[in-house]
XYZ file of C-alpha atoms in Angstrom:
280
model
C -7.727 -50.254 0.035
C -6.063 -53.514 -0.804
C -7.519 -55.820 -3.429
C -6.844 -58.954 -1.374
C -3.068 -59.346 -1.715
C -2.409 -58.306 1.867
C -0.941 -61.664 2.854
C 1.570 -61.856 0.026
C 5.200 -60.913 0.461
C 8.077 -62.118 2.585
C 7.931 -62.806 6.270
C 5.117 -64.301 8.299
C 3.121 -63.852 11.472
C 6.175 -64.102 13.721
C 7.989 -61.462 11.664
C 4.943 -59.180 11.726
C 4.554 -59.457 15.499
C 8.261 -58.817 15.985
C 8.028 -55.611 13.954
C 4.853 -54.532 15.767
C 6.472 -54.956 19.160
C 9.452 -52.911 18.041
C 7.358 -50.192 16.351
C 4.395 -49.851 18.712
C 6.152 -50.327 22.067
C 9.294 -49.189 23.870
C 10.779 -52.682 23.405
C 13.540 -52.577 20.815
C 14.073 -55.676 18.661
C 16.346 -56.355 15.713
C 13.975 -55.887 12.792
C 14.547 -55.133 9.146
C 12.619 -54.441 5.958
C 11.230 -57.972 5.806
C 9.657 -57.700 9.259
C 8.214 -54.240 8.618
C 6.727 -55.307 5.299
C 5.161 -58.289 7.009
C 3.700 -55.969 9.656
C 2.197 -53.718 6.997
C 0.597 -56.690 5.256
C -0.661 -58.303 8.475
C -1.944 -55.328 10.405
C -4.856 -57.496 11.575
C -2.468 -58.891 14.215
C -2.498 -55.537 16.065
C -4.891 -56.764 18.824
C -2.045 -58.933 20.135
C -0.072 -55.766 20.851
C -3.133 -54.322 22.544
C -3.334 -57.304 24.868
C 0.375 -56.902 25.624
C -0.251 -53.250 26.558
C -3.117 -54.319 28.789
C -1.103 -57.026 30.501
C 1.709 -54.605 31.341
C -0.710 -51.965 32.665
C -2.769 -54.546 34.553
C 0.274 -56.087 36.217
C 1.494 -52.687 37.414
C -1.944 -51.821 38.771
C -2.225 -55.120 40.644
C 1.124 -54.426 42.286
C -0.025 -50.942 43.295
C -3.299 -52.227 44.705
C -1.442 -54.891 46.671
C 0.683 -52.069 48.097
C -2.489 -50.357 49.316
C -2.622 -47.371 46.965
C -5.958 -45.657 46.380
C -8.204 -46.417 43.417
C -7.489 -42.946 42.046
C -3.737 -43.532 41.947
C -4.308 -46.949 40.394
C -6.487 -45.349 37.707
C -3.749 -42.846 36.873
C -1.157 -45.564 36.378
C -3.434 -47.847 34.373
C -4.060 -44.963 31.963
C -0.504 -43.627 31.793
C 1.253 -46.990 31.407
C -0.037 -47.666 27.850
C 0.970 -44.112 26.910
C 4.522 -44.707 28.102
C 4.685 -48.256 26.761
C 3.637 -47.035 23.299
C 5.946 -43.986 23.377
C 2.865 -41.707 23.224
C 2.575 -42.734 19.571
C -1.223 -42.919 19.490
C -1.660 -39.971 21.837
C 0.217 -37.824 19.333
C -2.212 -38.958 16.649
C -5.129 -37.982 18.869
C -3.903 -34.397 19.273
C -3.229 -34.055 15.542
C -6.678 -35.446 14.753
C -8.293 -32.968 17.144
C -6.542 -30.043 15.489
C -7.493 -31.247 12.026
C -11.156 -31.734 12.831
C -11.867 -28.349 14.434
C -10.780 -26.210 11.482
C -13.738 -23.943 10.744
C -13.055 -23.079 7.107
C -14.469 -26.342 5.804
C -11.790 -26.589 3.107
C -10.085 -29.973 2.914
C -6.613 -28.503 2.428
C -6.994 -26.489 5.648
C -8.038 -29.585 7.588
C -5.035 -31.483 6.227
C -2.675 -28.609 7.032
C -3.879 -28.551 10.652
C -3.662 -32.341 10.878
C -0.036 -32.367 9.779
C 1.061 -29.233 11.641
C 3.760 -30.072 14.195
C 2.340 -27.519 16.640
C -0.577 -28.560 18.866
C -3.545 -26.207 18.936
C -6.638 -25.818 21.074
C -8.498 -28.531 19.185
C -5.785 -31.077 19.849
C -5.381 -30.134 23.497
C -9.137 -30.109 24.080
C -9.629 -33.478 22.397
C -6.784 -35.072 24.341
C -7.992 -33.711 27.691
C -11.559 -34.855 27.043
C -10.590 -38.381 26.014
C -8.110 -38.776 28.884
C -10.550 -37.489 31.506
C -13.241 -39.900 30.316
C -10.832 -42.851 30.443
C -9.480 -41.830 33.855
C -12.954 -41.413 35.364
C -14.011 -44.798 34.017
C -10.965 -46.554 35.487
C -11.707 -44.923 38.838
C -15.236 -46.294 38.718
C -14.233 -49.777 37.597
C -11.575 -50.096 40.298
C -14.330 -49.985 42.934
C -15.623 -53.328 41.666
C -12.167 -54.856 41.104
C -12.818 -54.825 37.371
C -9.940 -52.557 36.430
C -7.604 -55.465 35.601
C -9.787 -57.243 32.988
C -11.098 -53.876 31.778
C -7.678 -52.562 30.780
C -6.770 -55.754 28.909
C -10.057 -55.804 27.002
C -10.022 -52.050 26.330
C -6.454 -52.006 25.000
C -7.106 -55.020 22.764
C -10.325 -53.452 21.485
C -8.485 -50.203 20.725
C -6.198 -52.041 18.326
C -9.171 -53.743 16.662
C -10.581 -50.259 16.070
C -7.331 -49.300 14.347
C -7.617 -52.264 11.992
C -11.233 -51.384 11.140
C -10.240 -47.761 10.510
C -7.476 -48.932 8.188
C -9.764 -51.421 6.428
C -12.364 -48.784 5.545
C -9.921 -45.926 5.093
C -8.383 -44.554 1.942
C -4.570 -44.602 2.045
C -2.771 -41.264 1.935
C 0.894 -40.336 1.887
C 3.399 -40.792 4.684
C 3.308 -42.914 7.811
C 0.917 -45.872 7.813
C -0.094 -45.410 4.154
C 1.065 -48.946 3.291
C -0.660 -50.394 6.363
C -3.915 -48.796 5.287
C -3.377 -49.828 1.682
C -2.781 -53.471 2.556
C -5.597 -53.694 5.119
C -8.989 -54.677 3.694
C -12.316 -56.006 4.916
C -10.896 -59.504 5.159
C -8.240 -58.101 7.492
C -10.974 -56.547 9.624
C -12.734 -59.912 9.941
C -9.464 -61.566 10.963
C -8.844 -58.856 13.551
C -12.361 -59.289 14.924
C -11.909 -63.064 15.246
C -8.466 -62.646 16.805
C -9.826 -60.110 19.301
C -12.639 -62.491 20.233
C -10.141 -65.303 20.875
C -7.987 -63.024 23.028
C -11.075 -61.884 24.957
C -12.003 -65.496 25.638
C -8.533 -66.091 27.080
C -8.871 -63.008 29.299
C -12.334 -64.133 30.419
C -11.194 -67.668 31.205
C -8.264 -66.362 33.250
C -10.512 -63.955 35.122
C -13.262 -66.449 35.955
C -10.627 -68.778 37.412
C -9.372 -65.961 39.640
C -12.891 -64.697 40.341
C -14.114 -68.195 41.174
C -11.344 -68.718 43.686
C -12.189 -65.390 45.316
C -15.943 -65.866 45.192
C -16.503 -63.147 42.558
C -18.914 -65.122 40.397
C -20.964 -62.069 39.514
C -17.878 -60.170 38.332
C -16.810 -63.110 36.186
C -20.113 -63.054 34.331
C -19.862 -59.307 33.814
C -16.475 -59.588 32.078
C -18.112 -61.700 29.357
C -20.534 -58.842 28.643
C -17.579 -56.447 28.578
C -15.914 -58.544 25.878
C -18.985 -58.626 23.645
C -19.495 -54.881 24.027
C -15.839 -54.239 23.238
C -16.052 -56.189 19.980
C -19.084 -54.202 18.841
C -17.917 -50.768 19.961
C -14.374 -51.123 18.622
C -15.566 -52.287 15.209
C -18.178 -49.536 14.888
C -15.879 -46.789 16.209
C -13.106 -47.782 13.791
C -15.538 -47.666 10.882
C -16.874 -44.270 11.990
C -13.347 -42.865 12.313
C -12.495 -44.036 8.793
C -15.734 -42.665 7.360
C -15.193 -39.231 8.901
C -11.490 -39.129 8.008
C -12.227 -40.041 4.387
C -14.820 -37.264 4.244
C -12.800 -34.542 5.992
C -9.216 -35.347 4.976
C -9.668 -37.702 2.043
C -7.546 -40.410 3.637
C -6.669 -42.358 6.782
C -3.071 -41.990 7.973
C -1.132 -42.818 11.127
C -2.695 -39.905 13.030
C -6.198 -41.213 12.328
C -5.206 -44.718 13.408
C -3.718 -43.338 16.620
C -6.826 -41.278 17.334
C -8.978 -44.349 16.672
C -7.024 -46.187 19.355
C -7.512 -43.503 22.011
C -11.138 -42.683 21.229
C -12.131 -46.336 21.123
C -10.600 -46.946 24.556
C -12.664 -44.125 26.059
C -15.844 -45.337 24.359
C -15.343 -48.934 25.489
C -14.579 -47.933 29.080
C -17.640 -45.683 29.181
C -19.819 -48.620 28.158
C -18.145 -50.790 30.802
C -18.907 -48.262 33.534
C -22.539 -47.943 32.491
C -23.019 -51.719 32.487
C -21.145 -52.142 35.792
C -23.284 -49.447 37.405
C -26.475 -51.158 36.272
C -25.139 -54.601 37.188
C -24.291 -53.757 40.795
């Protein structure tokens, strides 16, 4: 982990965000070494990309709902859109993580070999199916209460906060994301947490304006509880992912960060559904 020099180097916040958009989404921008180095040193800005994912997915879902599609179809698109928008980058990490974790030998080298194997095994497929089914079912439930739009924005932002926490407590390995993990420390995690909270406040303010105009005062209050839960769950899940990855593999790499993103989303949405069910 970094010793506190994460903010040194060329480039700035704008350069880091530019590189993140180009790397983590299907949007292609003209970026070079300066921008990528800035991204690696300022990984705590990742929640901004999460909110962007959520906005894109939420906008598409609102259009579908306005066209009269069912809640089930809306749930499919709200789940698939971030996959497509991120080029299945994190989904790939989830399958690799699943394969690496289910190795029965207990030897670290075998876990690492399965993690880095280009072929997807039963562990990866099973993990991906489980996580996707949980997220899909939760979106179906939340759409009943018209909470799917704020839920996707909060969940996607929280998923990126989980990545930062996983990187902050993870040991850097070799290959993709090793520099991101190396430059990300506990100070970065605090910055990500604060940034996520600010973004959640913006989402909440926008929603209560819409909810107030439509008479959904109860739903507006519930979104505030969603935001607080998302901050807690994403931070804890990122730490847990790093702790387990350090123990099993000896490091946190891009696959672990991707898996942290997908698993956190499912965990956050599950909490949302439980609270919504109790609330209504």
